[in-house]
Amino acid sequence: MELTVKLQVFEGPLDLLLHLLDKNKVNIYDIPIVEITNQYMEYIREMKRQDLNVMSEFLVMAATLIDIKSKMLLPAKETEEEEAEDPRAELVEQLLEYKMYKCISYELKDRQMDAEKVMFKEPTIPDEVAAYEEPVDLEELMADVTLKKLNDIFKSIMRKQEDKIDPVRSKFGKIEKEEVSLSDKMVYLEQYAMTHPHFSFRSLLEAQCGKMEIIVTFLAVLELMKMGKITIYQDKIFDDIRIESKVAA
């Protein structure tokens, strides 16, 4: 029996086997392995060596068919406990799975072709329709509203506002930035030193109003020391630091 086919008709060895089964109109669960193998080998002989990778797949299947054919020709060894396993079983399972996926691919291809015939239009809404607002009937909206309901709603809103207030942070006052100028503080200390030849460093700092002013005063003392307008001394460790003025009155 002659068989003239082309390689590009089939997507692989399983596809060729399904074609041969359909052509011979045989049951996939009862494959006449001898006849199908002969037809498959005839197809292999007529193939042209175009793609060795594709050719190798067909040759592997040919070897599988020959192996199954040889097992079918040998007498089956049956035991009392179990029947002999059909050597075609694995091949049948592969063919059924391939056939299922092939049918699914045809279904998807049909859906793709149907989808290509469908045209979609971007939604366009006229300006007057987009700007339309449904009128509100105030009388109907306020029909079941009473003073008690309004009062309950008001209390509920106020209660939510109170819940948002931090009980700790809400008691903090506004913190204002202290504006203390180093140059102004230096002028103040220089004038103070003119009338106070000797004074206490501790008393000077205690007379300041805030932390920032204390810091600036300390810096001013350092600057005046650098300029030689004042000197500092301490009799003993941990004693009060004394400041001596070098500024002429």
PDB file of C-alpha atoms in Angstrom:
ATOM      1  CA  MET A   1       0.000   0.000   0.000  1.00  0.00           C
ATOM      2  CA  GLU A   2       1.488   3.336  -1.072  1.00  0.00           C
ATOM      3  CA  LEU A   3       1.294   6.403   1.088  1.00  0.00           C
ATOM      4  CA  THR A   4       2.250   9.826  -0.272  1.00  0.00           C
ATOM      5  CA  VAL A   5       2.238  12.538   2.323  1.00  0.00           C
ATOM      6  CA  LYS A   6       4.268  15.651   3.120  1.00  0.00           C
ATOM      7  CA  LEU A   7       6.069  16.380   6.353  1.00  0.00           C
ATOM      8  CA  GLN A   8       4.549  19.831   6.786  1.00  0.00           C
ATOM      9  CA  VAL A   9       1.060  18.324   6.925  1.00  0.00           C
ATOM     10  CA  PHE A  10       1.768  16.855  10.373  1.00  0.00           C
ATOM     11  CA  GLU A  11       2.945  18.606  13.502  1.00  0.00           C
ATOM     12  CA  GLY A  12       4.705  15.546  14.906  1.00  0.00           C
ATOM     13  CA  PRO A  13       4.661  11.752  15.170  1.00  0.00           C
ATOM     14  CA  LEU A  14       1.487  11.638  17.263  1.00  0.00           C
ATOM     15  CA  ASP A  15      -0.269  13.781  14.683  1.00  0.00           C
ATOM     16  CA  LEU A  16       0.788  11.332  11.966  1.00  0.00           C
ATOM     17  CA  LEU A  17      -0.449   8.362  14.002  1.00  0.00           C
ATOM     18  CA  LEU A  18      -3.847   9.981  14.503  1.00  0.00           C
ATOM     19  CA  HIS A  19      -4.029  10.588  10.759  1.00  0.00           C
ATOM     20  CA  LEU A  20      -3.262   6.940  10.032  1.00  0.00           C
ATOM     21  CA  LEU A  21      -5.867   5.772  12.552  1.00  0.00           C
ATOM     22  CA  ASP A  22      -8.507   8.055  11.028  1.00  0.00           C
ATOM     23  CA  LYS A  23      -7.555   7.025   7.526  1.00  0.00           C
ATOM     24  CA  ASN A  24      -7.809   3.322   8.351  1.00  0.00           C
ATOM     25  CA  LYS A  25     -10.936   3.926  10.466  1.00  0.00           C
ATOM     26  CA  VAL A  26      -9.699   1.867  13.378  1.00  0.00           C
ATOM     27  CA  ASN A  27     -10.500   2.072  17.080  1.00  0.00           C
ATOM     28  CA  ILE A  28      -7.854   3.974  19.029  1.00  0.00           C
ATOM     29  CA  TYR A  29      -8.214   1.442  21.893  1.00  0.00           C
ATOM     30  CA  ASP A  30      -7.519  -1.493  19.520  1.00  0.00           C
ATOM     31  CA  ILE A  31      -4.761  -0.323  17.216  1.00  0.00           C
ATOM     32  CA  PRO A  32      -3.713  -2.801  14.506  1.00  0.00           C
ATOM     33  CA  ILE A  33      -0.106  -2.211  15.383  1.00  0.00           C
ATOM     34  CA  VAL A  34       1.372  -4.235  12.495  1.00  0.00           C
ATOM     35  CA  GLU A  35      -0.485  -2.377   9.751  1.00  0.00           C
ATOM     36  CA  ILE A  36      -0.057   1.050  11.353  1.00  0.00           C
ATOM     37  CA  THR A  37       3.648   0.437  11.901  1.00  0.00           C
ATOM     38  CA  ASN A  38       4.111  -0.571   8.249  1.00  0.00           C
ATOM     39  CA  GLN A  39       2.348   2.577   7.040  1.00  0.00           C
ATOM     40  CA  TYR A  40       4.306   4.732   9.481  1.00  0.00           C
ATOM     41  CA  MET A  41       7.642   3.265   8.302  1.00  0.00           C
ATOM     42  CA  GLU A  42       6.626   3.836   4.694  1.00  0.00           C
ATOM     43  CA  TYR A  43       6.054   7.480   5.530  1.00  0.00           C
ATOM     44  CA  ILE A  44       9.493   7.654   7.199  1.00  0.00           C
ATOM     45  CA  ARG A  45      11.166   6.294   4.079  1.00  0.00           C
ATOM     46  CA  GLU A  46       9.511   8.947   1.913  1.00  0.00           C
ATOM     47  CA  MET A  47      10.513  11.820   4.198  1.00  0.00           C
ATOM     48  CA  LYS A  48      13.170  14.208   2.956  1.00  0.00           C
ATOM     49  CA  ARG A  49      16.035  15.145   5.246  1.00  0.00           C
ATOM     50  CA  GLN A  50      15.048  18.764   5.793  1.00  0.00           C
ATOM     51  CA  ASP A  51      15.116  19.109   9.549  1.00  0.00           C
ATOM     52  CA  LEU A  52      17.105  16.546  11.517  1.00  0.00           C
ATOM     53  CA  ASN A  53      15.454  17.618  14.786  1.00  0.00           C
ATOM     54  CA  VAL A  54      11.983  16.892  13.388  1.00  0.00           C
ATOM     55  CA  MET A  55      13.234  13.710  11.736  1.00  0.00           C
ATOM     56  CA  SER A  56      14.611  12.452  15.051  1.00  0.00           C
ATOM     57  CA  GLU A  57      11.174  12.750  16.689  1.00  0.00           C
ATOM     58  CA  PHE A  58       9.614  10.596  13.977  1.00  0.00           C
ATOM     59  CA  LEU A  59      12.428   8.046  14.254  1.00  0.00           C
ATOM     60  CA  VAL A  60      11.930   7.760  18.027  1.00  0.00           C
ATOM     61  CA  MET A  61       8.246   7.020  17.463  1.00  0.00           C
ATOM     62  CA  ALA A  62       9.178   4.522  14.752  1.00  0.00           C
ATOM     63  CA  ALA A  63      11.406   2.696  17.213  1.00  0.00           C
ATOM     64  CA  THR A  64       8.550   2.703  19.738  1.00  0.00           C
ATOM     65  CA  LEU A  65       6.136   1.224  17.175  1.00  0.00           C
ATOM     66  CA  ILE A  66       8.618  -1.468  16.185  1.00  0.00           C
ATOM     67  CA  ASP A  67       9.114  -2.344  19.854  1.00  0.00           C
ATOM     68  CA  ILE A  68       5.361  -2.608  20.395  1.00  0.00           C
ATOM     69  CA  LYS A  69       5.021  -4.625  17.177  1.00  0.00           C
ATOM     70  CA  SER A  70       7.665  -7.097  18.319  1.00  0.00           C
ATOM     71  CA  LYS A  71       5.948  -7.484  21.708  1.00  0.00           C
ATOM     72  CA  MET A  72       2.599  -8.063  19.993  1.00  0.00           C
ATOM     73  CA  LEU A  73       4.074 -10.797  17.783  1.00  0.00           C
ATOM     74  CA  LEU A  74       5.572 -12.651  20.743  1.00  0.00           C
ATOM     75  CA  PRO A  75       3.299 -15.031  22.645  1.00  0.00           C
ATOM     76  CA  ALA A  76       1.824 -13.345  25.699  1.00  0.00           C
ATOM     77  CA  LYS A  77       2.816 -14.610  29.136  1.00  0.00           C
ATOM     78  CA  GLU A  78      -0.288 -14.745  31.289  1.00  0.00           C
ATOM     79  CA  THR A  79      -0.338 -15.672  34.923  1.00  0.00           C
ATOM     80  CA  GLU A  80      -3.177 -16.776  37.106  1.00  0.00           C
ATOM     81  CA  GLU A  81      -3.018 -13.625  39.260  1.00  0.00           C
ATOM     82  CA  GLU A  82      -3.054 -10.947  36.561  1.00  0.00           C
ATOM     83  CA  GLU A  83      -3.589 -10.576  32.867  1.00  0.00           C
ATOM     84  CA  ALA A  84      -0.772  -9.668  30.493  1.00  0.00           C
ATOM     85  CA  GLU A  85      -0.303  -5.932  30.087  1.00  0.00           C
ATOM     86  CA  ASP A  86      -1.166  -4.546  26.658  1.00  0.00           C
ATOM     87  CA  PRO A  87       2.034  -3.035  25.159  1.00  0.00           C
ATOM     88  CA  ARG A  88      -0.120  -0.475  23.327  1.00  0.00           C
ATOM     89  CA  ALA A  89      -1.564   1.017  26.515  1.00  0.00           C
ATOM     90  CA  GLU A  90       1.018   3.776  26.980  1.00  0.00           C
ATOM     91  CA  LEU A  91       0.822   4.758  23.306  1.00  0.00           C
ATOM     92  CA  VAL A  92      -2.990   4.891  23.462  1.00  0.00           C
ATOM     93  CA  GLU A  93      -2.793   7.181  26.499  1.00  0.00           C
ATOM     94  CA  GLN A  94      -0.414   9.524  24.663  1.00  0.00           C
ATOM     95  CA  LEU A  95      -2.665   9.597  21.599  1.00  0.00           C
ATOM     96  CA  LEU A  96      -5.770  10.364  23.656  1.00  0.00           C
ATOM     97  CA  GLU A  97      -4.018  13.218  25.472  1.00  0.00           C
ATOM     98  CA  TYR A  98      -2.641  14.634  22.223  1.00  0.00           C
ATOM     99  CA  LYS A  99      -6.058  14.385  20.561  1.00  0.00           C
ATOM    100  CA  MET A 100      -7.662  16.264  23.459  1.00  0.00           C
ATOM    101  CA  TYR A 101      -5.177  19.145  23.222  1.00  0.00           C
ATOM    102  CA  LYS A 102      -5.525  19.211  19.447  1.00  0.00           C
ATOM    103  CA  CYS A 103      -9.300  19.568  19.719  1.00  0.00           C
ATOM    104  CA  ILE A 104      -8.843  22.360  22.258  1.00  0.00           C
ATOM    105  CA  SER A 105      -6.432  24.159  19.897  1.00  0.00           C
ATOM    106  CA  TYR A 106      -9.024  23.978  17.099  1.00  0.00           C
ATOM    107  CA  GLU A 107     -11.643  25.439  19.442  1.00  0.00           C
ATOM    108  CA  LEU A 108      -9.321  28.304  20.435  1.00  0.00           C
ATOM    109  CA  LYS A 109      -8.479  28.954  16.784  1.00  0.00           C
ATOM    110  CA  ASP A 110     -12.181  29.164  15.924  1.00  0.00           C
ATOM    111  CA  ARG A 111     -12.721  31.636  18.757  1.00  0.00           C
ATOM    112  CA  GLN A 112      -9.786  33.705  17.543  1.00  0.00           C
ATOM    113  CA  MET A 113     -11.229  33.825  14.027  1.00  0.00           C
ATOM    114  CA  ASP A 114     -14.612  34.861  15.426  1.00  0.00           C
ATOM    115  CA  ALA A 115     -12.980  37.540  17.581  1.00  0.00           C
ATOM    116  CA  GLU A 116     -11.198  39.002  14.534  1.00  0.00           C
ATOM    117  CA  LYS A 117     -14.591  39.746  13.019  1.00  0.00           C
ATOM    118  CA  VAL A 118     -15.718  41.802  16.009  1.00  0.00           C
ATOM    119  CA  MET A 119     -15.086  45.534  16.039  1.00  0.00           C
ATOM    120  CA  PHE A 120     -15.056  47.554  19.244  1.00  0.00           C
ATOM    121  CA  LYS A 121     -15.756  51.230  19.607  1.00  0.00           C
ATOM    122  CA  GLU A 122     -14.373  53.392  22.377  1.00  0.00           C
ATOM    123  CA  PRO A 123     -17.153  54.778  24.593  1.00  0.00           C
ATOM    124  CA  THR A 124     -18.030  58.383  23.759  1.00  0.00           C
ATOM    125  CA  ILE A 125     -20.360  60.378  25.979  1.00  0.00           C
ATOM    126  CA  PRO A 126     -21.710  63.754  24.845  1.00  0.00           C
ATOM    127  CA  ASP A 127     -20.768  66.696  27.052  1.00  0.00           C
ATOM    128  CA  GLU A 128     -24.371  67.469  27.926  1.00  0.00           C
ATOM    129  CA  VAL A 129     -24.888  63.870  29.065  1.00  0.00           C
ATOM    130  CA  ALA A 130     -21.652  63.807  31.090  1.00  0.00           C
ATOM    131  CA  ALA A 131     -22.554  67.118  32.752  1.00  0.00           C
ATOM    132  CA  TYR A 132     -26.081  66.005  33.598  1.00  0.00           C
ATOM    133  CA  GLU A 133     -26.891  65.771  37.291  1.00  0.00           C
ATOM    134  CA  GLU A 134     -30.058  64.173  38.492  1.00  0.00           C
ATOM    135  CA  PRO A 135     -32.243  66.796  40.177  1.00  0.00           C
ATOM    136  CA  VAL A 136     -32.734  66.409  43.902  1.00  0.00           C
ATOM    137  CA  ASP A 137     -36.210  66.692  45.364  1.00  0.00           C
ATOM    138  CA  LEU A 138     -35.531  68.399  48.707  1.00  0.00           C
ATOM    139  CA  GLU A 139     -39.051  67.869  49.963  1.00  0.00           C
ATOM    140  CA  GLU A 140     -38.862  64.130  49.320  1.00  0.00           C
ATOM    141  CA  LEU A 141     -35.335  63.999  50.763  1.00  0.00           C
ATOM    142  CA  MET A 142     -36.357  65.776  53.978  1.00  0.00           C
ATOM    143  CA  ALA A 143     -39.749  64.134  54.278  1.00  0.00           C
ATOM    144  CA  ASP A 144     -38.892  61.855  57.216  1.00  0.00           C
ATOM    145  CA  VAL A 145     -36.327  64.156  58.843  1.00  0.00           C
ATOM    146  CA  THR A 146     -37.228  65.443  62.291  1.00  0.00           C
ATOM    147  CA  LEU A 147     -35.470  67.719  64.754  1.00  0.00           C
ATOM    148  CA  LYS A 148     -34.630  64.707  66.887  1.00  0.00           C
ATOM    149  CA  LYS A 149     -32.917  62.969  63.972  1.00  0.00           C
ATOM    150  CA  LEU A 150     -30.969  66.113  63.107  1.00  0.00           C
ATOM    151  CA  ASN A 151     -29.891  66.450  66.734  1.00  0.00           C
ATOM    152  CA  ASP A 152     -28.768  62.802  66.833  1.00  0.00           C
ATOM    153  CA  ILE A 153     -26.793  63.264  63.621  1.00  0.00           C
ATOM    154  CA  PHE A 154     -25.160  66.423  64.985  1.00  0.00           C
ATOM    155  CA  LYS A 155     -24.176  64.687  68.237  1.00  0.00           C
ATOM    156  CA  SER A 156     -22.769  61.741  66.299  1.00  0.00           C
ATOM    157  CA  ILE A 157     -20.604  64.039  64.176  1.00  0.00           C
ATOM    158  CA  MET A 158     -19.372  65.966  67.214  1.00  0.00           C
ATOM    159  CA  ARG A 159     -18.578  62.706  68.997  1.00  0.00           C
ATOM    160  CA  LYS A 160     -16.449  61.572  66.048  1.00  0.00           C
ATOM    161  CA  GLN A 161     -14.608  64.890  66.075  1.00  0.00           C
ATOM    162  CA  GLU A 162     -13.885  64.518  69.792  1.00  0.00           C
ATOM    163  CA  ASP A 163     -12.561  60.996  69.246  1.00  0.00           C
ATOM    164  CA  LYS A 164      -9.997  62.389  66.796  1.00  0.00           C
ATOM    165  CA  ILE A 165      -8.516  64.711  69.426  1.00  0.00           C
ATOM    166  CA  ASP A 166      -5.366  63.431  71.121  1.00  0.00           C
ATOM    167  CA  PRO A 167      -5.994  63.864  74.882  1.00  0.00           C
ATOM    168  CA  VAL A 168      -2.279  64.423  75.509  1.00  0.00           C
ATOM    169  CA  ARG A 169      -1.100  66.501  72.572  1.00  0.00           C
ATOM    170  CA  SER A 170      -4.205  68.674  72.565  1.00  0.00           C
ATOM    171  CA  LYS A 171      -3.073  70.160  75.920  1.00  0.00           C
ATOM    172  CA  PHE A 172       0.212  71.367  74.489  1.00  0.00           C
ATOM    173  CA  GLY A 173       0.442  75.083  73.823  1.00  0.00           C
ATOM    174  CA  LYS A 174       1.884  76.622  70.733  1.00  0.00           C
ATOM    175  CA  ILE A 175       5.658  76.398  70.689  1.00  0.00           C
ATOM    176  CA  GLU A 176       7.152  79.585  69.363  1.00  0.00           C
ATOM    177  CA  LYS A 177      10.678  79.892  68.114  1.00  0.00           C
ATOM    178  CA  GLU A 178      12.915  82.018  70.286  1.00  0.00           C
ATOM    179  CA  GLU A 179      14.725  84.651  68.258  1.00  0.00           C
ATOM    180  CA  VAL A 180      18.038  85.332  70.062  1.00  0.00           C
ATOM    181  CA  SER A 181      20.847  87.087  68.200  1.00  0.00           C
ATOM    182  CA  LEU A 182      24.467  86.336  69.091  1.00  0.00           C
ATOM    183  CA  SER A 183      25.600  89.826  68.120  1.00  0.00           C
ATOM    184  CA  ASP A 184      22.906  91.431  70.281  1.00  0.00           C
ATOM    185  CA  LYS A 185      23.843  89.230  73.215  1.00  0.00           C
ATOM    186  CA  MET A 186      27.534  90.170  72.802  1.00  0.00           C
ATOM    187  CA  VAL A 187      26.645  93.872  72.909  1.00  0.00           C
ATOM    188  CA  TYR A 188      24.540  93.255  76.013  1.00  0.00           C
ATOM    189  CA  LEU A 189      27.384  91.395  77.790  1.00  0.00           C
ATOM    190  CA  GLU A 190      29.960  94.022  76.844  1.00  0.00           C
ATOM    191  CA  GLN A 191      27.770  96.786  78.299  1.00  0.00           C
ATOM    192  CA  TYR A 192      27.115  94.650  81.380  1.00  0.00           C
ATOM    193  CA  ALA A 193      30.847  94.094  81.833  1.00  0.00           C
ATOM    194  CA  MET A 194      31.456  97.847  81.794  1.00  0.00           C
ATOM    195  CA  THR A 195      29.414  98.248  84.993  1.00  0.00           C
ATOM    196  CA  HIS A 196      30.304  94.927  86.606  1.00  0.00           C
ATOM    197  CA  PRO A 197      34.071  94.352  86.842  1.00  0.00           C
ATOM    198  CA  HIS A 198      33.476  90.928  88.453  1.00  0.00           C
ATOM    199  CA  PHE A 199      30.355  88.785  88.183  1.00  0.00           C
ATOM    200  CA  SER A 200      29.265  85.154  88.448  1.00  0.00           C
ATOM    201  CA  PHE A 201      28.892  83.008  85.344  1.00  0.00           C
ATOM    202  CA  ARG A 202      26.144  80.998  87.047  1.00  0.00           C
ATOM    203  CA  SER A 203      24.202  84.141  87.974  1.00  0.00           C
ATOM    204  CA  LEU A 204      24.549  85.363  84.400  1.00  0.00           C
ATOM    205  CA  LEU A 205      23.003  82.171  82.997  1.00  0.00           C
ATOM    206  CA  GLU A 206      20.251  82.043  85.623  1.00  0.00           C
ATOM    207  CA  ALA A 207      19.164  85.522  84.562  1.00  0.00           C
ATOM    208  CA  GLN A 208      18.346  84.303  81.051  1.00  0.00           C
ATOM    209  CA  CYS A 209      14.756  83.542  80.042  1.00  0.00           C
ATOM    210  CA  GLY A 210      15.037  80.309  78.131  1.00  0.00           C
ATOM    211  CA  LYS A 211      17.229  77.466  76.921  1.00  0.00           C
ATOM    212  CA  MET A 212      18.046  79.144  73.617  1.00  0.00           C
ATOM    213  CA  GLU A 213      19.028  82.382  75.341  1.00  0.00           C
ATOM    214  CA  ILE A 214      21.286  80.458  77.756  1.00  0.00           C
ATOM    215  CA  ILE A 215      23.057  78.799  74.823  1.00  0.00           C
ATOM    216  CA  VAL A 216      23.540  82.081  72.979  1.00  0.00           C
ATOM    217  CA  THR A 217      24.803  83.739  76.186  1.00  0.00           C
ATOM    218  CA  PHE A 218      27.385  80.981  76.602  1.00  0.00           C
ATOM    219  CA  LEU A 219      28.543  81.494  73.005  1.00  0.00           C
ATOM    220  CA  ALA A 220      28.739  85.238  73.578  1.00  0.00           C
ATOM    221  CA  VAL A 221      30.961  84.674  76.620  1.00  0.00           C
ATOM    222  CA  LEU A 222      33.308  82.530  74.492  1.00  0.00           C
ATOM    223  CA  GLU A 223      33.473  85.203  71.789  1.00  0.00           C
ATOM    224  CA  LEU A 224      34.269  87.972  74.276  1.00  0.00           C
ATOM    225  CA  MET A 225      36.993  85.775  75.796  1.00  0.00           C
ATOM    226  CA  LYS A 226      38.486  85.299  72.357  1.00  0.00           C
ATOM    227  CA  MET A 227      38.425  89.053  71.812  1.00  0.00           C
ATOM    228  CA  GLY A 228      40.177  89.571  75.187  1.00  0.00           C
ATOM    229  CA  LYS A 229      37.370  91.667  76.658  1.00  0.00           C
ATOM    230  CA  ILE A 230      36.738  89.275  79.539  1.00  0.00           C
ATOM    231  CA  THR A 231      38.576  86.510  81.347  1.00  0.00           C
ATOM    232  CA  ILE A 232      37.273  83.691  83.467  1.00  0.00           C
ATOM    233  CA  TYR A 233      38.759  81.918  86.465  1.00  0.00           C
ATOM    234  CA  GLN A 234      37.801  79.303  89.047  1.00  0.00           C
ATOM    235  CA  ASP A 235      39.390  78.952  92.480  1.00  0.00           C
ATOM    236  CA  LYS A 236      38.575  75.304  93.009  1.00  0.00           C
ATOM    237  CA  ILE A 237      37.009  72.461  91.044  1.00  0.00           C
ATOM    238  CA  PHE A 238      33.212  72.667  91.064  1.00  0.00           C
ATOM    239  CA  ASP A 239      33.342  76.231  92.435  1.00  0.00           C
ATOM    240  CA  ASP A 240      31.421  78.962  90.704  1.00  0.00           C
ATOM    241  CA  ILE A 241      33.100  80.301  87.571  1.00  0.00           C
ATOM    242  CA  ARG A 242      33.938  84.019  87.932  1.00  0.00           C
ATOM    243  CA  ILE A 243      34.144  86.503  85.055  1.00  0.00           C
ATOM    244  CA  GLU A 244      36.476  89.488  85.138  1.00  0.00           C
ATOM    245  CA  SER A 245      35.827  92.425  82.859  1.00  0.00           C
ATOM    246  CA  LYS A 246      38.623  93.902  80.753  1.00  0.00           C
ATOM    247  CA  VAL A 247      36.347  96.532  79.239  1.00  0.00           C
ATOM    248  CA  ALA A 248      36.954 100.087  80.413  1.00  0.00           C
ATOM    249  CA  ALA A 249      33.919 101.821  81.807  1.00  0.00           C
TER     250      ALA A 249
END
